[in-house]
Tab-separated table of C-alpha atoms in Angstrom:
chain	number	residue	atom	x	y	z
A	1	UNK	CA	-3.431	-4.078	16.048
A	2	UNK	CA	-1.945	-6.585	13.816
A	3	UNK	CA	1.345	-5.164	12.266
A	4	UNK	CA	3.117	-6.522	8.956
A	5	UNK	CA	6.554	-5.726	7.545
A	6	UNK	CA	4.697	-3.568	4.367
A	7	UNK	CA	2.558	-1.806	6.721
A	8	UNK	CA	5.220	-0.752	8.781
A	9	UNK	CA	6.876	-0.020	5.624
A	10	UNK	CA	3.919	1.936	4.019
A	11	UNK	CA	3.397	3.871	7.639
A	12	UNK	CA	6.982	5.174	7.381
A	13	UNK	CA	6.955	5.824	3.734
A	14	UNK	CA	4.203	8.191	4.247
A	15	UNK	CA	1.286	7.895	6.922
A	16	UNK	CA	-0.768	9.204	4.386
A	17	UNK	CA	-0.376	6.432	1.762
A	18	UNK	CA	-1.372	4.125	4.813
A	19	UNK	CA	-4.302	5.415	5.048
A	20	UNK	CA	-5.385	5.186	1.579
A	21	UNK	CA	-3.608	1.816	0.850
A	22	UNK	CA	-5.298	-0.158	4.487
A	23	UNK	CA	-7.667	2.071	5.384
A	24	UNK	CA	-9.549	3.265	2.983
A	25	UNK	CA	-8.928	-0.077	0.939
A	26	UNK	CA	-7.197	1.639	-2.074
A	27	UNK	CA	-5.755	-1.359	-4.418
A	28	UNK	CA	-2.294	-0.197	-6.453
A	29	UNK	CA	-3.221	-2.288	-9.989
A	30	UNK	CA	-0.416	-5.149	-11.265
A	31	UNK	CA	1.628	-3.704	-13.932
A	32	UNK	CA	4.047	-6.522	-15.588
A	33	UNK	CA	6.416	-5.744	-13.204
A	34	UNK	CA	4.671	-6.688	-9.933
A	35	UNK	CA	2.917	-9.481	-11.644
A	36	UNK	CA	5.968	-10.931	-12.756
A	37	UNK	CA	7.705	-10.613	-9.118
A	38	UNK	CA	4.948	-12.397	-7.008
A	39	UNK	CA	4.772	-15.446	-10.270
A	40	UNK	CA	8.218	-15.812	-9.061
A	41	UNK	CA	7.880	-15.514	-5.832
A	42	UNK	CA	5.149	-18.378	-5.892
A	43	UNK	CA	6.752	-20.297	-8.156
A	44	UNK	CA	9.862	-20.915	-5.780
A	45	UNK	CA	7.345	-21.328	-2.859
A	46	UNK	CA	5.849	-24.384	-4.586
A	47	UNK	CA	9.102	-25.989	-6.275
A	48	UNK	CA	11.001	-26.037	-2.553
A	49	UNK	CA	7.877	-26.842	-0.976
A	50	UNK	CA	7.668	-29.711	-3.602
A	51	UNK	CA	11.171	-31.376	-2.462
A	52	UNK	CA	12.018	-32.124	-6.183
A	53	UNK	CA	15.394	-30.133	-7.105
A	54	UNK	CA	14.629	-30.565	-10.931
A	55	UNK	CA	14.844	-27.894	-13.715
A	56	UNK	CA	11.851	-29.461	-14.756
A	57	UNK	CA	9.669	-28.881	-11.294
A	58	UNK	CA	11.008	-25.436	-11.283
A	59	UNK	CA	9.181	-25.137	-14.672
A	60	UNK	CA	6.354	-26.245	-14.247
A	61	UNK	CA	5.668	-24.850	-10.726
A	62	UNK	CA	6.574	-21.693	-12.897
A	63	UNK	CA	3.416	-22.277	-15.026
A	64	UNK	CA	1.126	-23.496	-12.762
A	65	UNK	CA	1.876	-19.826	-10.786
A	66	UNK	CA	2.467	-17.809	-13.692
A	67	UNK	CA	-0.059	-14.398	-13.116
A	68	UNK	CA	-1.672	-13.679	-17.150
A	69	UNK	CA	-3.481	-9.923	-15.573
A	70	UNK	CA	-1.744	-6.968	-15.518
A	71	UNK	CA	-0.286	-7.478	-18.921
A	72	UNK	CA	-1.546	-5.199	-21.605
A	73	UNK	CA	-2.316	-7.467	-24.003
A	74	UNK	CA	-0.868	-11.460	-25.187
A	75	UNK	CA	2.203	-10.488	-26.708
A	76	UNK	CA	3.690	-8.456	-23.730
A	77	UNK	CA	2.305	-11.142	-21.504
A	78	UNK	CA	4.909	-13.828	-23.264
A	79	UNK	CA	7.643	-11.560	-23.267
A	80	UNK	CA	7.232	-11.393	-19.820
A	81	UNK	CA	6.581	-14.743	-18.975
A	82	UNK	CA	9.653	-15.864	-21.332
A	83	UNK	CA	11.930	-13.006	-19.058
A	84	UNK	CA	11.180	-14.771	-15.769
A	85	UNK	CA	11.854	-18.317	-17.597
A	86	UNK	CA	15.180	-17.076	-18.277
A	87	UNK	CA	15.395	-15.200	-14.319
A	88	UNK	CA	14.525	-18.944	-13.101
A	89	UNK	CA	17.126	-20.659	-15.371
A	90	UNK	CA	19.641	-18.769	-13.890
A	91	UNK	CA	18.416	-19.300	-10.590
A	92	UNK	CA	18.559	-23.289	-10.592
A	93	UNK	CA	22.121	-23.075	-12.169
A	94	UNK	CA	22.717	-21.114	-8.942
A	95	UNK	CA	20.854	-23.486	-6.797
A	96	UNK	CA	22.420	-26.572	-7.331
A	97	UNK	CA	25.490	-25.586	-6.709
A	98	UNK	CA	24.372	-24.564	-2.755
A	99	UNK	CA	24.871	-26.622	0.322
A	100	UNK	CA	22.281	-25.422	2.337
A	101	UNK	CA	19.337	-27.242	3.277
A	102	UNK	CA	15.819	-25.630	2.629
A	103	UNK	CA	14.242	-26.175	5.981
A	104	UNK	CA	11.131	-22.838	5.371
A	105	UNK	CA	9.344	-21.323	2.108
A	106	UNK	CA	7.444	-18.671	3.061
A	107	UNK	CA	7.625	-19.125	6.426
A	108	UNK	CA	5.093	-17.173	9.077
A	109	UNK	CA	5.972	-16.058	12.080
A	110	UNK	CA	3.403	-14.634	14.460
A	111	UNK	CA	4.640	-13.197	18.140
A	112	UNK	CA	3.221	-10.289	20.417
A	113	UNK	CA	4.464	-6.806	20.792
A	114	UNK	CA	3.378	-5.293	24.122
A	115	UNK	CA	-0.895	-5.112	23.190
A	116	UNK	CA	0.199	-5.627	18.997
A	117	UNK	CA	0.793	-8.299	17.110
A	118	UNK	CA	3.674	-9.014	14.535
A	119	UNK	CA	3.228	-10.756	11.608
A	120	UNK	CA	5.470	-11.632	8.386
A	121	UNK	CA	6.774	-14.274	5.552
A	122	UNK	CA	9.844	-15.298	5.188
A	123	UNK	CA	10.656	-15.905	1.547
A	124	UNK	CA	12.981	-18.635	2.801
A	125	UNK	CA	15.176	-20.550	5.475
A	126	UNK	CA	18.168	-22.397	4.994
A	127	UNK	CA	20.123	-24.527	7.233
A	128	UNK	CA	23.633	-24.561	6.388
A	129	UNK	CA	25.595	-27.596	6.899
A	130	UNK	CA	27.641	-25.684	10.041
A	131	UNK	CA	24.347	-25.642	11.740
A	132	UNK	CA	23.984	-21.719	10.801
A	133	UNK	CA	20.746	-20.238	10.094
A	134	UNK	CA	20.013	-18.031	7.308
A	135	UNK	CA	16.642	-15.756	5.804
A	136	UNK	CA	16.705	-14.965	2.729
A	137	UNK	CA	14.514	-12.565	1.080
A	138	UNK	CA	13.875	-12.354	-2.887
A	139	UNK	CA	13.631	-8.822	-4.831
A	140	UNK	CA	12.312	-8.826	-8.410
A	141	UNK	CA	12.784	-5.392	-9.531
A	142	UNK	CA	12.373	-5.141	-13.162
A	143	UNK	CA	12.110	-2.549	-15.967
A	144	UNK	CA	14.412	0.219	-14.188
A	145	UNK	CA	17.094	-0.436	-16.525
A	146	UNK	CA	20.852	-0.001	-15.162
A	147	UNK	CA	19.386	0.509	-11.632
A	148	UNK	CA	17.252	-2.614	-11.300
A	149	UNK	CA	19.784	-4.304	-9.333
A	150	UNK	CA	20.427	-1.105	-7.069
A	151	UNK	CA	19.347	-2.455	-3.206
A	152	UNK	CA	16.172	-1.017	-1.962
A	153	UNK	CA	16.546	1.609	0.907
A	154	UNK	CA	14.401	-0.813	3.035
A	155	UNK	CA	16.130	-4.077	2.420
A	156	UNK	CA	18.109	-3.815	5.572
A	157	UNK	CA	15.153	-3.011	7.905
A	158	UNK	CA	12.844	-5.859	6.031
A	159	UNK	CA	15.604	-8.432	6.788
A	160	UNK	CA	16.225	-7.229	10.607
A	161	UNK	CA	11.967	-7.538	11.139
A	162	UNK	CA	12.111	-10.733	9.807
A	163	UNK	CA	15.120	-12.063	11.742
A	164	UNK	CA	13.694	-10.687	14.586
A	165	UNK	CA	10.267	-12.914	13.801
A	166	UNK	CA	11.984	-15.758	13.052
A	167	UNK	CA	13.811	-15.420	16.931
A	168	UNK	CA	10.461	-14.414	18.603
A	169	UNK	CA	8.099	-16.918	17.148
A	170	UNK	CA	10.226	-19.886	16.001
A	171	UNK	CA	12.842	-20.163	18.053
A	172	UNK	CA	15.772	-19.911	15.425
A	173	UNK	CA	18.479	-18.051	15.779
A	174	UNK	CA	19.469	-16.530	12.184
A	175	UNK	CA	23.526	-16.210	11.550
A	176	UNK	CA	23.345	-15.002	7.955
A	177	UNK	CA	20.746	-12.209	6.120
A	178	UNK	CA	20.800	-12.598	2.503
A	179	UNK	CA	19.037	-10.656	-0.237
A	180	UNK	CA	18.358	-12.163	-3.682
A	181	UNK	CA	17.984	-10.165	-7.080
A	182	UNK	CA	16.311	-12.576	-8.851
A	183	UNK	CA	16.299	-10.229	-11.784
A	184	UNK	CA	20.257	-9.458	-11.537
A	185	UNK	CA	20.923	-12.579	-10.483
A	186	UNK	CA	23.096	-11.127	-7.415
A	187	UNK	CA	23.260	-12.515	-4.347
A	188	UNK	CA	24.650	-10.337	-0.815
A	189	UNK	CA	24.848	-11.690	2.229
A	190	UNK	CA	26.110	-10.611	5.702
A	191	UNK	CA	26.392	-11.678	9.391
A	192	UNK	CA	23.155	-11.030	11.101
A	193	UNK	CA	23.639	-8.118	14.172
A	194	UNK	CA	20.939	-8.291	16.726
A	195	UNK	CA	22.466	-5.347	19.023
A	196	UNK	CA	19.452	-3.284	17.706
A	197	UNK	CA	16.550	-5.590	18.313
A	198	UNK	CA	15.098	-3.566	21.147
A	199	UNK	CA	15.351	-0.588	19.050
A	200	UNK	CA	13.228	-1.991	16.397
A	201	UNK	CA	10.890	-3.459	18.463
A	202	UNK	CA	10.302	-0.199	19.876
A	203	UNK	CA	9.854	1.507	16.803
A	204	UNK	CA	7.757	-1.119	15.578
A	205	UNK	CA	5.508	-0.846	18.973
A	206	UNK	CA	5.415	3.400	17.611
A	207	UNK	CA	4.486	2.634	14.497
A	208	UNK	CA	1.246	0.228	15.773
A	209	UNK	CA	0.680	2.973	18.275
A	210	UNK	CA	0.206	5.831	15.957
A	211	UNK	CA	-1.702	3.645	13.605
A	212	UNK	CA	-4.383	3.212	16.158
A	213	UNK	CA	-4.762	6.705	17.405
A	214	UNK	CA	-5.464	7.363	13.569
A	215	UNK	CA	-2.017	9.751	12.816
A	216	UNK	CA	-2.336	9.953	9.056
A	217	UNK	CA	-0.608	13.161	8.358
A	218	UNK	CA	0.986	13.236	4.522
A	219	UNK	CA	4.513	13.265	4.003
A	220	UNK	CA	5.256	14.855	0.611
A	221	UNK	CA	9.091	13.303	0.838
A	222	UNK	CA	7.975	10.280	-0.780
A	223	UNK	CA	5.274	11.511	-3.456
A	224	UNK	CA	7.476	10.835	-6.234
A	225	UNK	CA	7.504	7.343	-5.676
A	226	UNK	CA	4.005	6.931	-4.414
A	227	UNK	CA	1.894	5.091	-6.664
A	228	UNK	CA	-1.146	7.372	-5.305
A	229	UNK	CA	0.755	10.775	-6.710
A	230	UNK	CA	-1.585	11.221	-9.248
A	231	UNK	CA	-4.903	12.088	-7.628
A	232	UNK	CA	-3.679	12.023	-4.114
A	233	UNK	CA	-4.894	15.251	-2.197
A	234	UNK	CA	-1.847	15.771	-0.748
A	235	UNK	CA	0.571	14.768	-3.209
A	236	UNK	CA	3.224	17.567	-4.761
């Protein structure tokens, strides 16, 4: 099978919420939240893909991407839209004082894993001037108040699979791992380990594995979070 970062994600949230989510083809709606984060996301994908380091192509590759569903009606869909102008303004005033060189925006990387395949997106590679390699990864979290910048338990794991990608199907070998809170406007980086590659290839390979013999059993541990909980079967 062809494994992604989120379904190896979902899989280990709950096998369950797999199921539902790729197998049974159950969509989890936008909300302002989410369709804020991936206006964003695209946004930056077409302004560094663009090669114009201007506030005003960050703008307008802003509106050309900006998502109007999953707003309840126009008035929450400006406030919104106004929020990520400001999240991007503080971004650029961030940006141009980097010395990196933006050499990948969402960047695939494709490679084999025994009989599976891996697949993923980088959010985006720099070169630094050194010669050093580094991923990094944008989070939009939004509306959880004073924890919206708190990291997300996966954020470690999501950079490691993509590191890994990056090695395995483009032949770049990452130094630095860096996660971006767009919303908080924080920025943590670290050195990149790859003493536990095998291991996540291997649990990567299990993952694929138990997806294919069809192991959906429910794992109530993350029902609070699950955006199924409501009329899942299995949900507590």
């Amino acid at each position: 099978m062809e494994i992604s970062f989120t379904r190896f994600r979902v899989y280990r949230e709950c096998p369950w919420k797999y199921k539902l989510q790729f197998v049974d083809g159950r969509r989890i709606p936008l909300d302002p939240p989410s369709s804020l984060g991936v206006s964003l996301h695209r946004a930056l994908e077409r302004y560094h893909r663009g090669g114009e380091p201007r506030w005003e192509a960050l703008a307008e590759a802003y509106d050309r991407e900006f998502l109007h569903s999953g707003f309840p009606d126009i008035e929450t869909r400006l406030q919104w839209n106004r929020k990520g102008l400001r999240v991007l303004e503080r971004y650029y005033e961030a940006e141009v004082q980097r010395r990196t060189e933006v050499v990948g925006s969402e960047r695939e990387f494709v490679f084999p894993l025994g009989r599976h395949t891996v697949r993923g997106m980088v959010d985006r590679i720099d070169r630094h001037p050194d010669g050093r390699y580094e991923l990094i990864d944008y989070k939009t979290r939004f509306g959880f108040g004073p924890n919206e910048s708190t990291p997300p338990p996966d954020g470690d794991l999501q950079l490691r699979f993509y590191a890994l990608g990056v090695k395995e199907s483009l032949s770049l070998d990452p130094s630095l791992l860096t996660v971006h809170y767009l919303a908080a406007g924080r920025v943590e980086t670290r050195d990149y380990d790859a003493s536990r590659e095998q291991e996540l290839k291997g649990e990567i390979a299990r993952v694929a594995d138990a997806v294919e013999a069809g192991r959906f059993s429910p794992d109530a541990s993350f029902c609070p979070r699950c955006a199924f909980r409501r009329d899942c079967q299995f949900s507590v």
